PDB file of N, CA and C in Angstrom:
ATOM      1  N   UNK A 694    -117.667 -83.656 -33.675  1.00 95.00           N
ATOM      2  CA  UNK A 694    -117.626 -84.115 -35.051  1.00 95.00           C
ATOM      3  C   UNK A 694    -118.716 -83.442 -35.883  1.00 95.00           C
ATOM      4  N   UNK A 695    -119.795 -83.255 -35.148  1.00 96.00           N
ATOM      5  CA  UNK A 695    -120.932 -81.937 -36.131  1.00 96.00           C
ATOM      6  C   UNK A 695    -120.712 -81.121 -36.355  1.00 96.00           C
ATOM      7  N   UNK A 696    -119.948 -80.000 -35.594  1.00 96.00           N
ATOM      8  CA  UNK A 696    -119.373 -78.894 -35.725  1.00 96.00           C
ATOM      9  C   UNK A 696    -118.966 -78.458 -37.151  1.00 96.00           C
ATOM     10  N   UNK A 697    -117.378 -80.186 -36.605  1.00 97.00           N
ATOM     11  CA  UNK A 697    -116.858 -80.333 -38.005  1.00 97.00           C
ATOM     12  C   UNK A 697    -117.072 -80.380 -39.356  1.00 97.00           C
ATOM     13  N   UNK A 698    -117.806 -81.428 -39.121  1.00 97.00           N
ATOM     14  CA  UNK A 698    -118.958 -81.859 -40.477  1.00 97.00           C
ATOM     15  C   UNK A 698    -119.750 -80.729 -41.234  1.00 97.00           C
ATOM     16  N   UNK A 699    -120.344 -79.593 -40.341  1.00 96.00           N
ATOM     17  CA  UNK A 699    -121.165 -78.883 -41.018  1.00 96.00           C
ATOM     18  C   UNK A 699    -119.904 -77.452 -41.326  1.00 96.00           C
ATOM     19  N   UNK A 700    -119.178 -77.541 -40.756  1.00 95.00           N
ATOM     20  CA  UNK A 700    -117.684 -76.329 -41.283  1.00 95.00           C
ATOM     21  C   UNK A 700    -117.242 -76.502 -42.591  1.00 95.00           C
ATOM     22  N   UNK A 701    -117.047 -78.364 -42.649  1.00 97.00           N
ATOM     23  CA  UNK A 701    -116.305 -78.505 -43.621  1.00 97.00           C
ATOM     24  C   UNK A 701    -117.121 -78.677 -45.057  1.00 97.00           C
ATOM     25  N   UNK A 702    -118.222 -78.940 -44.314  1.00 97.00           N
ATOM     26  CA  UNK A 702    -119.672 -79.144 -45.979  1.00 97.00           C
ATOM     27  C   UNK A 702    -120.083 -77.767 -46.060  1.00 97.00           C
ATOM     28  N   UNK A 703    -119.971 -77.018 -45.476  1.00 94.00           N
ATOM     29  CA  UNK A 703    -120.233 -75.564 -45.597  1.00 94.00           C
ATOM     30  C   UNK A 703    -119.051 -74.805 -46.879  1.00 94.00           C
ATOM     31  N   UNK A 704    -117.614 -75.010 -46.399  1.00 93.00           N
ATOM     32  CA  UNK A 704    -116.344 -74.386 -46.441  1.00 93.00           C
ATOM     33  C   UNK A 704    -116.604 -75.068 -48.604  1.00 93.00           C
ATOM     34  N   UNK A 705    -117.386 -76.775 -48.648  1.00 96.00           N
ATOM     35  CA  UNK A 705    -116.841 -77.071 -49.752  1.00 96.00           C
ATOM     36  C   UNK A 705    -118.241 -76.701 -50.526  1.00 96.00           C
ATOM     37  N   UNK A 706    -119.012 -76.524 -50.045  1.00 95.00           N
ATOM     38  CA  UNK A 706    -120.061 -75.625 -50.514  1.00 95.00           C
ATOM     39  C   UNK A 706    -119.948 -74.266 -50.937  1.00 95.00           C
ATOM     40  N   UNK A 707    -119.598 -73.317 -50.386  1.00 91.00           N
ATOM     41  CA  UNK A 707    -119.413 -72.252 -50.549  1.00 91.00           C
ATOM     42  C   UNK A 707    -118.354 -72.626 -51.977  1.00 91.00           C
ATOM     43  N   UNK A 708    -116.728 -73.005 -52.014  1.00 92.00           N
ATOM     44  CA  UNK A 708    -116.537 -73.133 -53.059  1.00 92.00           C
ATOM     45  C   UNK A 708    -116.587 -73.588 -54.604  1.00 92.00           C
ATOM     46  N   UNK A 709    -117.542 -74.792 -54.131  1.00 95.00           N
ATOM     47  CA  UNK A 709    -118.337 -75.431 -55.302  1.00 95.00           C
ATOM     48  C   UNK A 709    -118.944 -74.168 -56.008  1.00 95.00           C
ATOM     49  N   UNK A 710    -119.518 -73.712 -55.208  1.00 93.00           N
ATOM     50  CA  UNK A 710    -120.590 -72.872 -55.808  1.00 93.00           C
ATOM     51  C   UNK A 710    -119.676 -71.859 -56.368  1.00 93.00           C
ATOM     52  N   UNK A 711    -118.806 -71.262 -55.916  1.00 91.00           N
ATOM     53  CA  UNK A 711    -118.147 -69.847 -56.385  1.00 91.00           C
ATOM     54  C   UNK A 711    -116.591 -70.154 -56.237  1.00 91.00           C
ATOM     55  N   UNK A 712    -116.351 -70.727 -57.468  1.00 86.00           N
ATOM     56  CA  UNK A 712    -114.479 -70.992 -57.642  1.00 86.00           C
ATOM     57  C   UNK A 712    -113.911 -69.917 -57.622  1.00 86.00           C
ATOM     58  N   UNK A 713    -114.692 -69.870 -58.922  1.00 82.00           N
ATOM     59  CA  UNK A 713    -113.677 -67.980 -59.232  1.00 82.00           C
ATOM     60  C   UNK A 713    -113.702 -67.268 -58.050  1.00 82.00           C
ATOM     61  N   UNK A 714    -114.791 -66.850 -57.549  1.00 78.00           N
ATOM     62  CA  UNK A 714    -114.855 -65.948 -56.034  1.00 78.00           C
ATOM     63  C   UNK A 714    -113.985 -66.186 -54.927  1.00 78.00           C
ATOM     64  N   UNK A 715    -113.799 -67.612 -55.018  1.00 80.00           N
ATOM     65  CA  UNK A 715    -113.196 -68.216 -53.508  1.00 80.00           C
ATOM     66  C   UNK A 715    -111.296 -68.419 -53.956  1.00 80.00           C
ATOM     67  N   UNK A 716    -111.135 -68.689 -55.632  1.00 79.00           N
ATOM     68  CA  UNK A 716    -109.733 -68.767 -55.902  1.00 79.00           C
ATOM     69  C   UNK A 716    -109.191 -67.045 -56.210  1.00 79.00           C
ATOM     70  N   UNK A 717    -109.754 -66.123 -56.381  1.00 75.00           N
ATOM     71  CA  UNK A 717    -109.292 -64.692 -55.597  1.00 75.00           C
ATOM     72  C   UNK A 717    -109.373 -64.164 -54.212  1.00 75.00           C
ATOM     73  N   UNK A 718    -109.679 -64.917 -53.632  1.00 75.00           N
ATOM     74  CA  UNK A 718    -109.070 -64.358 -52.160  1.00 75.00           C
ATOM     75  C   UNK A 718    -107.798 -64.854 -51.897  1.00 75.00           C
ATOM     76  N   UNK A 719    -107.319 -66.397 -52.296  1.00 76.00           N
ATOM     77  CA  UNK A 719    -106.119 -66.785 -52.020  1.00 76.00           C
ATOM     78  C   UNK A 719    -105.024 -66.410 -52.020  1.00 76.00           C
ATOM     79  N   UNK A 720    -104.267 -65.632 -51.028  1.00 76.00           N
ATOM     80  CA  UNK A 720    -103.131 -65.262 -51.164  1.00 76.00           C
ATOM     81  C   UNK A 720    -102.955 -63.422 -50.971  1.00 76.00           C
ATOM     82  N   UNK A 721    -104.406 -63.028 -50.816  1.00 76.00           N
ATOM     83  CA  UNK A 721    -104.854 -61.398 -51.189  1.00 76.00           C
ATOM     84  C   UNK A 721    -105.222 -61.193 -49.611  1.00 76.00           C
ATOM     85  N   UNK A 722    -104.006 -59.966 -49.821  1.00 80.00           N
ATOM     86  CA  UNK A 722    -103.996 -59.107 -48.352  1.00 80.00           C
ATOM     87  C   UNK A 722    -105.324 -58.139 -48.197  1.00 80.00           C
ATOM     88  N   UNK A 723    -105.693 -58.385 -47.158  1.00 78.00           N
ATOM     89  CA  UNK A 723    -107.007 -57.125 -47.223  1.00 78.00           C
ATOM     90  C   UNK A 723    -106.550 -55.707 -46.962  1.00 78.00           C
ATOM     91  N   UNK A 724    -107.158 -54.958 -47.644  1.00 82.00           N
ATOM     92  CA  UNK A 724    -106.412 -53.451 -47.749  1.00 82.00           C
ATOM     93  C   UNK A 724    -106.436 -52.883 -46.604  1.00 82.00           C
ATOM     94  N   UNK A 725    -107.766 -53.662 -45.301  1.00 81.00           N
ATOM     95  CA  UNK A 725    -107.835 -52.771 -44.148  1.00 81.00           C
ATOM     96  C   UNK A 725    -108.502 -53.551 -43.445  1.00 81.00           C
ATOM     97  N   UNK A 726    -109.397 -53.272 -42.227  1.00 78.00           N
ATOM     98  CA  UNK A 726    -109.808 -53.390 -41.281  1.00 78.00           C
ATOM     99  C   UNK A 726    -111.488 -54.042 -41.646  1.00 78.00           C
ATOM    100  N   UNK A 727    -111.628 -52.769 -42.909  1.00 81.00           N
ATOM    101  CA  UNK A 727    -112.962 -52.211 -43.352  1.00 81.00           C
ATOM    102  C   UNK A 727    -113.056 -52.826 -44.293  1.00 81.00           C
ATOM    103  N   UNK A 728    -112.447 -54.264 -44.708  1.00 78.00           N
ATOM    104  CA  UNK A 728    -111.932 -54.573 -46.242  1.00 78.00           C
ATOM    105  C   UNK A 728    -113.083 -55.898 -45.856  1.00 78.00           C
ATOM    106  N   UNK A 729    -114.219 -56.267 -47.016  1.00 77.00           N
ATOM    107  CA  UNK A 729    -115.129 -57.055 -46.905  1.00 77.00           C
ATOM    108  C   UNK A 729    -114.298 -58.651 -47.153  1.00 77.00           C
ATOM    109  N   UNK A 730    -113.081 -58.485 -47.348  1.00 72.00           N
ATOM    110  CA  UNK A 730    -112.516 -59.803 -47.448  1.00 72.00           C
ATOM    111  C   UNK A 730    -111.835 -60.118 -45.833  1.00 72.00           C
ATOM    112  N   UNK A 731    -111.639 -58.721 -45.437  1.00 71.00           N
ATOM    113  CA  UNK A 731    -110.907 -58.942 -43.804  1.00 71.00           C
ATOM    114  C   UNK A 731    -112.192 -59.687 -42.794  1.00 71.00           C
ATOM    115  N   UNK A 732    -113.282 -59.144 -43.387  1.00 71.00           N
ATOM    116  CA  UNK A 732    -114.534 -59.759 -42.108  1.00 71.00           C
ATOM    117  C   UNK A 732    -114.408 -61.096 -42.528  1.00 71.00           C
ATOM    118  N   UNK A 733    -114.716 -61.604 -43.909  1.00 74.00           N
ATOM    119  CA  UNK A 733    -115.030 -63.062 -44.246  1.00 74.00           C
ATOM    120  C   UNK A 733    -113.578 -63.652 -44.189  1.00 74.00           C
ATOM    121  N   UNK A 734    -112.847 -63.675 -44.145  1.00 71.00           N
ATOM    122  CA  UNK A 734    -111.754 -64.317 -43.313  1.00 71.00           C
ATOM    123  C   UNK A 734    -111.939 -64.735 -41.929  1.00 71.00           C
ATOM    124  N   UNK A 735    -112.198 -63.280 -41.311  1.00 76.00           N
ATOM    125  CA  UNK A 735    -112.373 -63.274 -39.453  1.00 76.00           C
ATOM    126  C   UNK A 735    -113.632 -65.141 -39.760  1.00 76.00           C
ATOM    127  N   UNK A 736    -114.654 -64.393 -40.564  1.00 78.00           N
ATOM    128  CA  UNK A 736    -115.972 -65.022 -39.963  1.00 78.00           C
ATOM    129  C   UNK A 736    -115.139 -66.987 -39.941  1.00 78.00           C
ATOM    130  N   UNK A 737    -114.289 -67.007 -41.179  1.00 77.00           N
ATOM    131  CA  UNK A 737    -113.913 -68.189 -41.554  1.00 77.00           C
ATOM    132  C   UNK A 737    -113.048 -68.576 -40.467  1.00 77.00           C
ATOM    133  N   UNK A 738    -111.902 -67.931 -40.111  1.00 82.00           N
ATOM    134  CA  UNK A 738    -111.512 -68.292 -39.004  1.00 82.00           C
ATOM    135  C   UNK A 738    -112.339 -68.748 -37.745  1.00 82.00           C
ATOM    136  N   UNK A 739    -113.191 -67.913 -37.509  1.00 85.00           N
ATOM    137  CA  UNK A 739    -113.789 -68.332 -36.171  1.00 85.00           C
ATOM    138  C   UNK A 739    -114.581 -69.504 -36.074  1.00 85.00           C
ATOM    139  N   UNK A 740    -115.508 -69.829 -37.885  1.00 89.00           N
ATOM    140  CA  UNK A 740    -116.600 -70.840 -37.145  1.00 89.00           C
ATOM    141  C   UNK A 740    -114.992 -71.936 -37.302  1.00 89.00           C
ATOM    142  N   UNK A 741    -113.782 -71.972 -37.805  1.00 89.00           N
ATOM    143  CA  UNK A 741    -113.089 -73.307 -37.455  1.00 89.00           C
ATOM    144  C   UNK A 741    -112.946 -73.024 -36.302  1.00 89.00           C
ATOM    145  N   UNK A 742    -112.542 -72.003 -35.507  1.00 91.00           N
ATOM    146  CA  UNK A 742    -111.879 -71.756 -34.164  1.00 91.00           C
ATOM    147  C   UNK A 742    -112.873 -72.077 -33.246  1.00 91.00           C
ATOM    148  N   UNK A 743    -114.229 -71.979 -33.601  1.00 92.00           N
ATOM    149  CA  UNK A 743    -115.257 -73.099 -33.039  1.00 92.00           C
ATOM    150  C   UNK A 743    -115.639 -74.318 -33.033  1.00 92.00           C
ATOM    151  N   UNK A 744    -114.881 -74.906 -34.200  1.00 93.00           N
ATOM    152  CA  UNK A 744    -114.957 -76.350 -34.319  1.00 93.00           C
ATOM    153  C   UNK A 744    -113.621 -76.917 -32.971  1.00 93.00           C
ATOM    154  N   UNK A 745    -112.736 -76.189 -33.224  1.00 92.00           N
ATOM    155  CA  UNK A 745    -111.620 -76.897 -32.501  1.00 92.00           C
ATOM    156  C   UNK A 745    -112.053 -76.473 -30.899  1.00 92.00           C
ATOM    157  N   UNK A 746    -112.501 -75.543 -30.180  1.00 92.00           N
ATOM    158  CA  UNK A 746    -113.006 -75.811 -28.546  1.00 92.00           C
ATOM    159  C   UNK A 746    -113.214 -76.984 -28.533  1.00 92.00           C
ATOM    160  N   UNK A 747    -114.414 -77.763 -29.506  1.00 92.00           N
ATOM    161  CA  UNK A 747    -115.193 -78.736 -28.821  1.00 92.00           C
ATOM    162  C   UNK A 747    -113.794 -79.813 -29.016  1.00 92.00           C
ATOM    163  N   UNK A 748    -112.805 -79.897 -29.737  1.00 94.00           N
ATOM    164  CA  UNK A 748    -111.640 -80.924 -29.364  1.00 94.00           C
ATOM    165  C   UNK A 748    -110.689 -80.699 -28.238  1.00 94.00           C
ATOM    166  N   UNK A 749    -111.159 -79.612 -27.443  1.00 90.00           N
ATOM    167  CA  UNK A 749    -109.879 -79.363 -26.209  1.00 90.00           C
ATOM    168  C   UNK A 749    -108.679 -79.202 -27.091  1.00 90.00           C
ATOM    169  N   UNK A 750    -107.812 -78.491 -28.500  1.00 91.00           N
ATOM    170  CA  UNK A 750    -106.431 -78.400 -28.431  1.00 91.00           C
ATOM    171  C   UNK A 750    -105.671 -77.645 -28.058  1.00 91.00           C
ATOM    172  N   UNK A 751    -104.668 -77.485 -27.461  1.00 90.00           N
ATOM    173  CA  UNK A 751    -104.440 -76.521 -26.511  1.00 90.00           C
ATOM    174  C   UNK A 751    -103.878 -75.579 -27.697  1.00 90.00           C
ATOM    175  N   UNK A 752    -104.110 -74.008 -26.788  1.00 89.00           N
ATOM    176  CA  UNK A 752    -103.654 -73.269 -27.404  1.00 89.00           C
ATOM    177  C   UNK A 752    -102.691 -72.791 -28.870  1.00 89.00           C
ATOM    178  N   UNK A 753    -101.716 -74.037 -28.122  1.00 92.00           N
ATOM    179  CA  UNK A 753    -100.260 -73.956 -28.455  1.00 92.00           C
ATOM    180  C   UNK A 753    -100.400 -74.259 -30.123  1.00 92.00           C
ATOM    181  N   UNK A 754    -101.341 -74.772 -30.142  1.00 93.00           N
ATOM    182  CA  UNK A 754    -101.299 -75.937 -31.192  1.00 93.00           C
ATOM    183  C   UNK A 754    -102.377 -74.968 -32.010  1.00 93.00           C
ATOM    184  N   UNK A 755    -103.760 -74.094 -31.911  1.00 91.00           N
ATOM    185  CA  UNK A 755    -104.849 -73.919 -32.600  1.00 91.00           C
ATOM    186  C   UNK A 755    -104.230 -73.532 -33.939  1.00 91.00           C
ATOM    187  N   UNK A 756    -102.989 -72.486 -34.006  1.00 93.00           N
ATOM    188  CA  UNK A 756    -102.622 -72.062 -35.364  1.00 93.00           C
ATOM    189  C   UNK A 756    -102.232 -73.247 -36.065  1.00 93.00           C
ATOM    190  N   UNK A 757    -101.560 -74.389 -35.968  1.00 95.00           N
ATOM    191  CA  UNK A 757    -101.363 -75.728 -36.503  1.00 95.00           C
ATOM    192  C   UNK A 757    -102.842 -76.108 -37.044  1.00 95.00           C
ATOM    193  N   UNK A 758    -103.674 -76.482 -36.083  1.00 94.00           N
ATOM    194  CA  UNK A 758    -105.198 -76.932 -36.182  1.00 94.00           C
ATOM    195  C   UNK A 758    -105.854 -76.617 -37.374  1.00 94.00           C
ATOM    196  N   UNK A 759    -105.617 -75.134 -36.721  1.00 93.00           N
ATOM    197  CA  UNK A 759    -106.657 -73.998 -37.881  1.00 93.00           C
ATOM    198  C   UNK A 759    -106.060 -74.303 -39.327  1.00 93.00           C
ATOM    199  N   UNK A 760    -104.786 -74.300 -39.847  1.00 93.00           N
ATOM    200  CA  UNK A 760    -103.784 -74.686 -41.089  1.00 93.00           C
ATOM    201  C   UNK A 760    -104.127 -75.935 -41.554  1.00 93.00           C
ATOM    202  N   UNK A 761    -103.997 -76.901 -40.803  1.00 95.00           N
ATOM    203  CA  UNK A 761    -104.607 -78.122 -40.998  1.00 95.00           C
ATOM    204  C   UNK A 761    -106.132 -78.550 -41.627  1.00 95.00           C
ATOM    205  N   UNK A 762    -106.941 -77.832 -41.192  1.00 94.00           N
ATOM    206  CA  UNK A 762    -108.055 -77.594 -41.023  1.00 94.00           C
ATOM    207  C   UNK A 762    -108.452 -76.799 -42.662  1.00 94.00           C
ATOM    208  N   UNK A 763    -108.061 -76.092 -42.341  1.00 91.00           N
ATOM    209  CA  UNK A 763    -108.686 -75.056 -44.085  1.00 91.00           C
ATOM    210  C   UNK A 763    -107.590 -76.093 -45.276  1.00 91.00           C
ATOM    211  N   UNK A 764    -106.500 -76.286 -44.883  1.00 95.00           N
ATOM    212  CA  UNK A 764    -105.654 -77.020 -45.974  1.00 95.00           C
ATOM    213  C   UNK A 764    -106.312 -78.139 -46.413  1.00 95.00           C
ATOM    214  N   UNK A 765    -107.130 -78.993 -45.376  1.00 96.00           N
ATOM    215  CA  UNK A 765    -107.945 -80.209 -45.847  1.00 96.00           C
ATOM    216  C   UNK A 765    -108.620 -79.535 -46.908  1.00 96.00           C
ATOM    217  N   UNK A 766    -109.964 -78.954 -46.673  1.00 95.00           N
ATOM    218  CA  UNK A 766    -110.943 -78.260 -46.955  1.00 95.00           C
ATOM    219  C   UNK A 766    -110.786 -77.780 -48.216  1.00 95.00           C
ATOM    220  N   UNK A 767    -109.748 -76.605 -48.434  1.00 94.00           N
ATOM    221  CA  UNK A 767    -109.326 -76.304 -49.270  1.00 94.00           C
ATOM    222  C   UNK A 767    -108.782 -77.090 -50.433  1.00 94.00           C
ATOM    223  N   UNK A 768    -107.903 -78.016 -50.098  1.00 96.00           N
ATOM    224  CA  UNK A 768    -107.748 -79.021 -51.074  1.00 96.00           C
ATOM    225  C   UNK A 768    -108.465 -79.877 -51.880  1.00 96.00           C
ATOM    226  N   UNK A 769    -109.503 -80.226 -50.857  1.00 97.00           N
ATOM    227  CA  UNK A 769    -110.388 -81.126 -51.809  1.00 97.00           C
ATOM    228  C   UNK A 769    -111.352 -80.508 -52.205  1.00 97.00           C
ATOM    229  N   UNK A 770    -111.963 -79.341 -52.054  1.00 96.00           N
ATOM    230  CA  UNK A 770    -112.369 -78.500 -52.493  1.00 96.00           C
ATOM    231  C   UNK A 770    -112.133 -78.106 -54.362  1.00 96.00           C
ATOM    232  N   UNK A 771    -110.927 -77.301 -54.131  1.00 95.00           N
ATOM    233  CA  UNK A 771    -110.036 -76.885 -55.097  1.00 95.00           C
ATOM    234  C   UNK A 771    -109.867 -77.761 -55.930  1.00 95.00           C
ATOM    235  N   UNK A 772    -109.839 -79.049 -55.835  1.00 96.00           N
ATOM    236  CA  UNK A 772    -109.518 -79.859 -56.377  1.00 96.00           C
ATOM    237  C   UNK A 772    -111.037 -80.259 -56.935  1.00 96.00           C
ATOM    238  N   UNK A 773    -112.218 -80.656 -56.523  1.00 96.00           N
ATOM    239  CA  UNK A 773    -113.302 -81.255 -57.210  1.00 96.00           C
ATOM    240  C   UNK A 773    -113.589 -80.002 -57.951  1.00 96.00           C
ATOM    241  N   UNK A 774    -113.669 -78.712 -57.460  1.00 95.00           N
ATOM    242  CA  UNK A 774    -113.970 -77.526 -58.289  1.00 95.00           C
ATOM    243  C   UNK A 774    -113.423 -77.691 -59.898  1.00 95.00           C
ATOM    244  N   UNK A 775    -111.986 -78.002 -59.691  1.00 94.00           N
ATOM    245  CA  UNK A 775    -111.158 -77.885 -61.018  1.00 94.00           C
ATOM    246  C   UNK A 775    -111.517 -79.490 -62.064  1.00 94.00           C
ATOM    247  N   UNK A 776    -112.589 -80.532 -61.306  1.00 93.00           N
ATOM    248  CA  UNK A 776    -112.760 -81.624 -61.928  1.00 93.00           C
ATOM    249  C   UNK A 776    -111.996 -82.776 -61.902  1.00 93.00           C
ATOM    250  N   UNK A 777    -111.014 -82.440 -60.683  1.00 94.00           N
ATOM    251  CA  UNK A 777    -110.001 -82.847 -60.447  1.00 94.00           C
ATOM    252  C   UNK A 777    -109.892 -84.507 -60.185  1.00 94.00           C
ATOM    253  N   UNK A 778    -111.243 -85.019 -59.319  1.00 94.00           N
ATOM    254  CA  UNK A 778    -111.827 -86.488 -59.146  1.00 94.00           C
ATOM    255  C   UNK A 778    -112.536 -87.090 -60.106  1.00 94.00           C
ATOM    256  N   UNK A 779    -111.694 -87.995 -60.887  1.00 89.00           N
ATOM    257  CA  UNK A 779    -112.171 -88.599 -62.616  1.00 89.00           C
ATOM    258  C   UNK A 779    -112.208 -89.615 -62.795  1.00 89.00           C
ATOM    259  N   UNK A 780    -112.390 -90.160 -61.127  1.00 86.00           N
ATOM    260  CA  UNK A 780    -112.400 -91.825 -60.864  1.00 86.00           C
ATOM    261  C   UNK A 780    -113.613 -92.641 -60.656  1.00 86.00           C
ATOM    262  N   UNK A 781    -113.924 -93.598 -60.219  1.00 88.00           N
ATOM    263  CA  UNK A 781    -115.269 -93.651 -60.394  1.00 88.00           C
ATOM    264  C   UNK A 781    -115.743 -93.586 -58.571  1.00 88.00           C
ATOM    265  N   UNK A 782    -114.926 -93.511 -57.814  1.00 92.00           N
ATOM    266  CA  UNK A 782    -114.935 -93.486 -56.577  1.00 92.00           C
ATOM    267  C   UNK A 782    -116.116 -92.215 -56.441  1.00 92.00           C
ATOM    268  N   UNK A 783    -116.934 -92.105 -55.164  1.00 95.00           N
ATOM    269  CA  UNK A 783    -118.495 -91.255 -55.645  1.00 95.00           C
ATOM    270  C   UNK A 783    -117.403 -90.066 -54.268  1.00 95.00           C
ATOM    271  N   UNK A 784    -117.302 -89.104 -54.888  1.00 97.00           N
ATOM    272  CA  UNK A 784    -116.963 -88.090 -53.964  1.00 97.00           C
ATOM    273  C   UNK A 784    -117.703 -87.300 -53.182  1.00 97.00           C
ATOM    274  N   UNK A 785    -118.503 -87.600 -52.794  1.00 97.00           N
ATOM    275  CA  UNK A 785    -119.226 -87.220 -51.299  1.00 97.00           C
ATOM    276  C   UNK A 785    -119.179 -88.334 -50.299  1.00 97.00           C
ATOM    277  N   UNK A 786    -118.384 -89.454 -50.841  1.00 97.00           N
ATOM    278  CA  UNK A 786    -118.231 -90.710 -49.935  1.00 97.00           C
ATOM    279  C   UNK A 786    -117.286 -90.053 -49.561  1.00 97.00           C
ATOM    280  N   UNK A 787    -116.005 -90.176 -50.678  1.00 97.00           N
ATOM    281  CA  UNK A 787    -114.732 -89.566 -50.460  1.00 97.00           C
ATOM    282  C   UNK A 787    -114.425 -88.237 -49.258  1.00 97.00           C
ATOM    283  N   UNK A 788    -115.531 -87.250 -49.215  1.00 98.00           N
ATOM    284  CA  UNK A 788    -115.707 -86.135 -48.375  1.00 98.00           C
ATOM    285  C   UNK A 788    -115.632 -86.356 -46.891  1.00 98.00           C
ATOM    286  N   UNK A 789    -116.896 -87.896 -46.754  1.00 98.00           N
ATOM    287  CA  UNK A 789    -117.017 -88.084 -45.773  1.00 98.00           C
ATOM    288  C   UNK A 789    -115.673 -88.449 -44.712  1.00 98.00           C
ATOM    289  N   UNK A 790    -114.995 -89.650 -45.811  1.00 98.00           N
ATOM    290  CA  UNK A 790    -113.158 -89.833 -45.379  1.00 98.00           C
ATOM    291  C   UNK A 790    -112.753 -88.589 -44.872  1.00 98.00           C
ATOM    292  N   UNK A 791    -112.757 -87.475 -45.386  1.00 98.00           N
ATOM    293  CA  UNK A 791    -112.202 -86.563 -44.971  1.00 98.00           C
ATOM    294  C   UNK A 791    -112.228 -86.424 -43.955  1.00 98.00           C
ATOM    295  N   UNK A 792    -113.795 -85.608 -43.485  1.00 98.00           N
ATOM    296  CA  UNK A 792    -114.059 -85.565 -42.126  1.00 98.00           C
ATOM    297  C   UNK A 792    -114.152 -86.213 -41.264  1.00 98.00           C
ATOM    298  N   UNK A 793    -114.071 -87.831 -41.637  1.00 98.00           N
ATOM    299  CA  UNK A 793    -113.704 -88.558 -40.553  1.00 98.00           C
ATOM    300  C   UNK A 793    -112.221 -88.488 -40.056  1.00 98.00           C
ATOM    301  N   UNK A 794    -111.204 -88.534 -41.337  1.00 97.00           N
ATOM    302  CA  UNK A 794    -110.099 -88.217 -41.384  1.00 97.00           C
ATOM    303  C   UNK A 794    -109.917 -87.413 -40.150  1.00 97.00           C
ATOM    304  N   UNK A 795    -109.755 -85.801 -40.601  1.00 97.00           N
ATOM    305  CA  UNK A 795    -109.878 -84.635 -39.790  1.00 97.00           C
ATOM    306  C   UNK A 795    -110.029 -84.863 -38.261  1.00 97.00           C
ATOM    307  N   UNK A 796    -111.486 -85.639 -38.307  1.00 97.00           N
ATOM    308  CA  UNK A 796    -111.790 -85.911 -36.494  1.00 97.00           C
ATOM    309  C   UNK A 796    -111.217 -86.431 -36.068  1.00 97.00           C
ATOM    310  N   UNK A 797    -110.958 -87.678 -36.580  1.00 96.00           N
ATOM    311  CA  UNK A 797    -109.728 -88.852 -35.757  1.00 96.00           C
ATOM    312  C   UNK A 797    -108.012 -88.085 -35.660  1.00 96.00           C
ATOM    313  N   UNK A 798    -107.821 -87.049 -36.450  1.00 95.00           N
ATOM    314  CA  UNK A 798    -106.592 -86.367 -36.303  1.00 95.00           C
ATOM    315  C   UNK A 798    -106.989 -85.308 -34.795  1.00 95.00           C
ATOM    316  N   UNK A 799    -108.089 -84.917 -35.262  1.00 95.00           N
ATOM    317  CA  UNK A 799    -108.119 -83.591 -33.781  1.00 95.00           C
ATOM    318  C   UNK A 799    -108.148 -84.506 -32.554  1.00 95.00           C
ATOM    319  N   UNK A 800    -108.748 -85.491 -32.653  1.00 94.00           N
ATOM    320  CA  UNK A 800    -109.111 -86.249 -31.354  1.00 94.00           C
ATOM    321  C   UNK A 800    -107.933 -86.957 -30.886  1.00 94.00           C
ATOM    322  N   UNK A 801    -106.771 -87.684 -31.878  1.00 92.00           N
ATOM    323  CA  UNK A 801    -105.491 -87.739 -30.786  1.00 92.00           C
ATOM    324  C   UNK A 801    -104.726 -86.523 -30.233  1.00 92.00           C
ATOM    325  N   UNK A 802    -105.389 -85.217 -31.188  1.00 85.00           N
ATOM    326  CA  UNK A 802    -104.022 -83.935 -30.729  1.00 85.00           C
ATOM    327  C   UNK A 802    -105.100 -83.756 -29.725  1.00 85.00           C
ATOM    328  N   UNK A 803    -105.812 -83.936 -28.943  1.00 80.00           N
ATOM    329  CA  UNK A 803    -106.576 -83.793 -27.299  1.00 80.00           C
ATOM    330  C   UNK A 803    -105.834 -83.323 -26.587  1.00 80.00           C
ATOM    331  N   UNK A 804    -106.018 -82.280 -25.691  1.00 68.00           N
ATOM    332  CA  UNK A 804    -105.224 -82.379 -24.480  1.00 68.00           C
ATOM    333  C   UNK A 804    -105.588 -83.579 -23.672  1.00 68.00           C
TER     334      UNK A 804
END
C-alpha cells in the first residue's frame, strides 16, 4: 500500500504541477526509441509495474492492473487540475479514498 500511495501522490503531483505538459502526452506516439516521451512513459510504467509485484497479480492480469491503475490516477488528477472538485468535500481526503480504493481492488485480484 506505500508503494501505492507514493506512485499515486507522485503521478497527481507531477500533474498538478504541469497540466499542460502532462495533457500533451495523452494519446502522442513517441517518434522513437530515443523519443524523451518514450523513456518517461517506460519510467511511468515501471514504478506502477513496481507497485503491482508487491500485490502478487498474475501476469495475466498486469496489463488490466497497469490500465486500471493510471486510469484512477489520471482521472482524478485531470479532473482536480481542470477545477473539476467544487464541493466542499476536502480533496486530499477524497485522494486518500482513492488509494485506499485502488488497494482493496489489487488485494482481492491476489493470486
Amino acid at each position: 500500500r506505500d508503494a501505492l500511495a507514493a506512485a499515486a501522490r507522485a503521478f497527481r503531483a507531477f500533474v498538478l504541477e504541469h497540466p499542460g505538459r502532462y495533457a500533451a502526452t495523452i494519446g502522442v506516439e513517441p517518434s522513437g526509441p530515443d523519443d524523451p516521451l518514450a523513456g518517461e512513459g517506460r519510467r511511468l510504467l515501471g514504478a506502477f509495474t513496481a507497485v503491482l509485484r508487491g500485490y502478487d497479480i498474475a501476469e495475466s492480469d498486469a496489463d488490466h492492473a497497469l490500465r486500471t491503475l493510471r486510469s484512477l490516477c489520471h482521472g482524478f488528477a485531470t479532473l482536480q487540475a481542470a477545477n473539476g472538485f467544487q464541493w466542499s468535500a476536502d480533496v486530499d481526503e477524497s485522494f486518500e479514498w482513492l488509494i485506499a480504493f485502488a488497494d482493496q481492488g489489487l488485494r482481492a485480484h491476489c493470486r
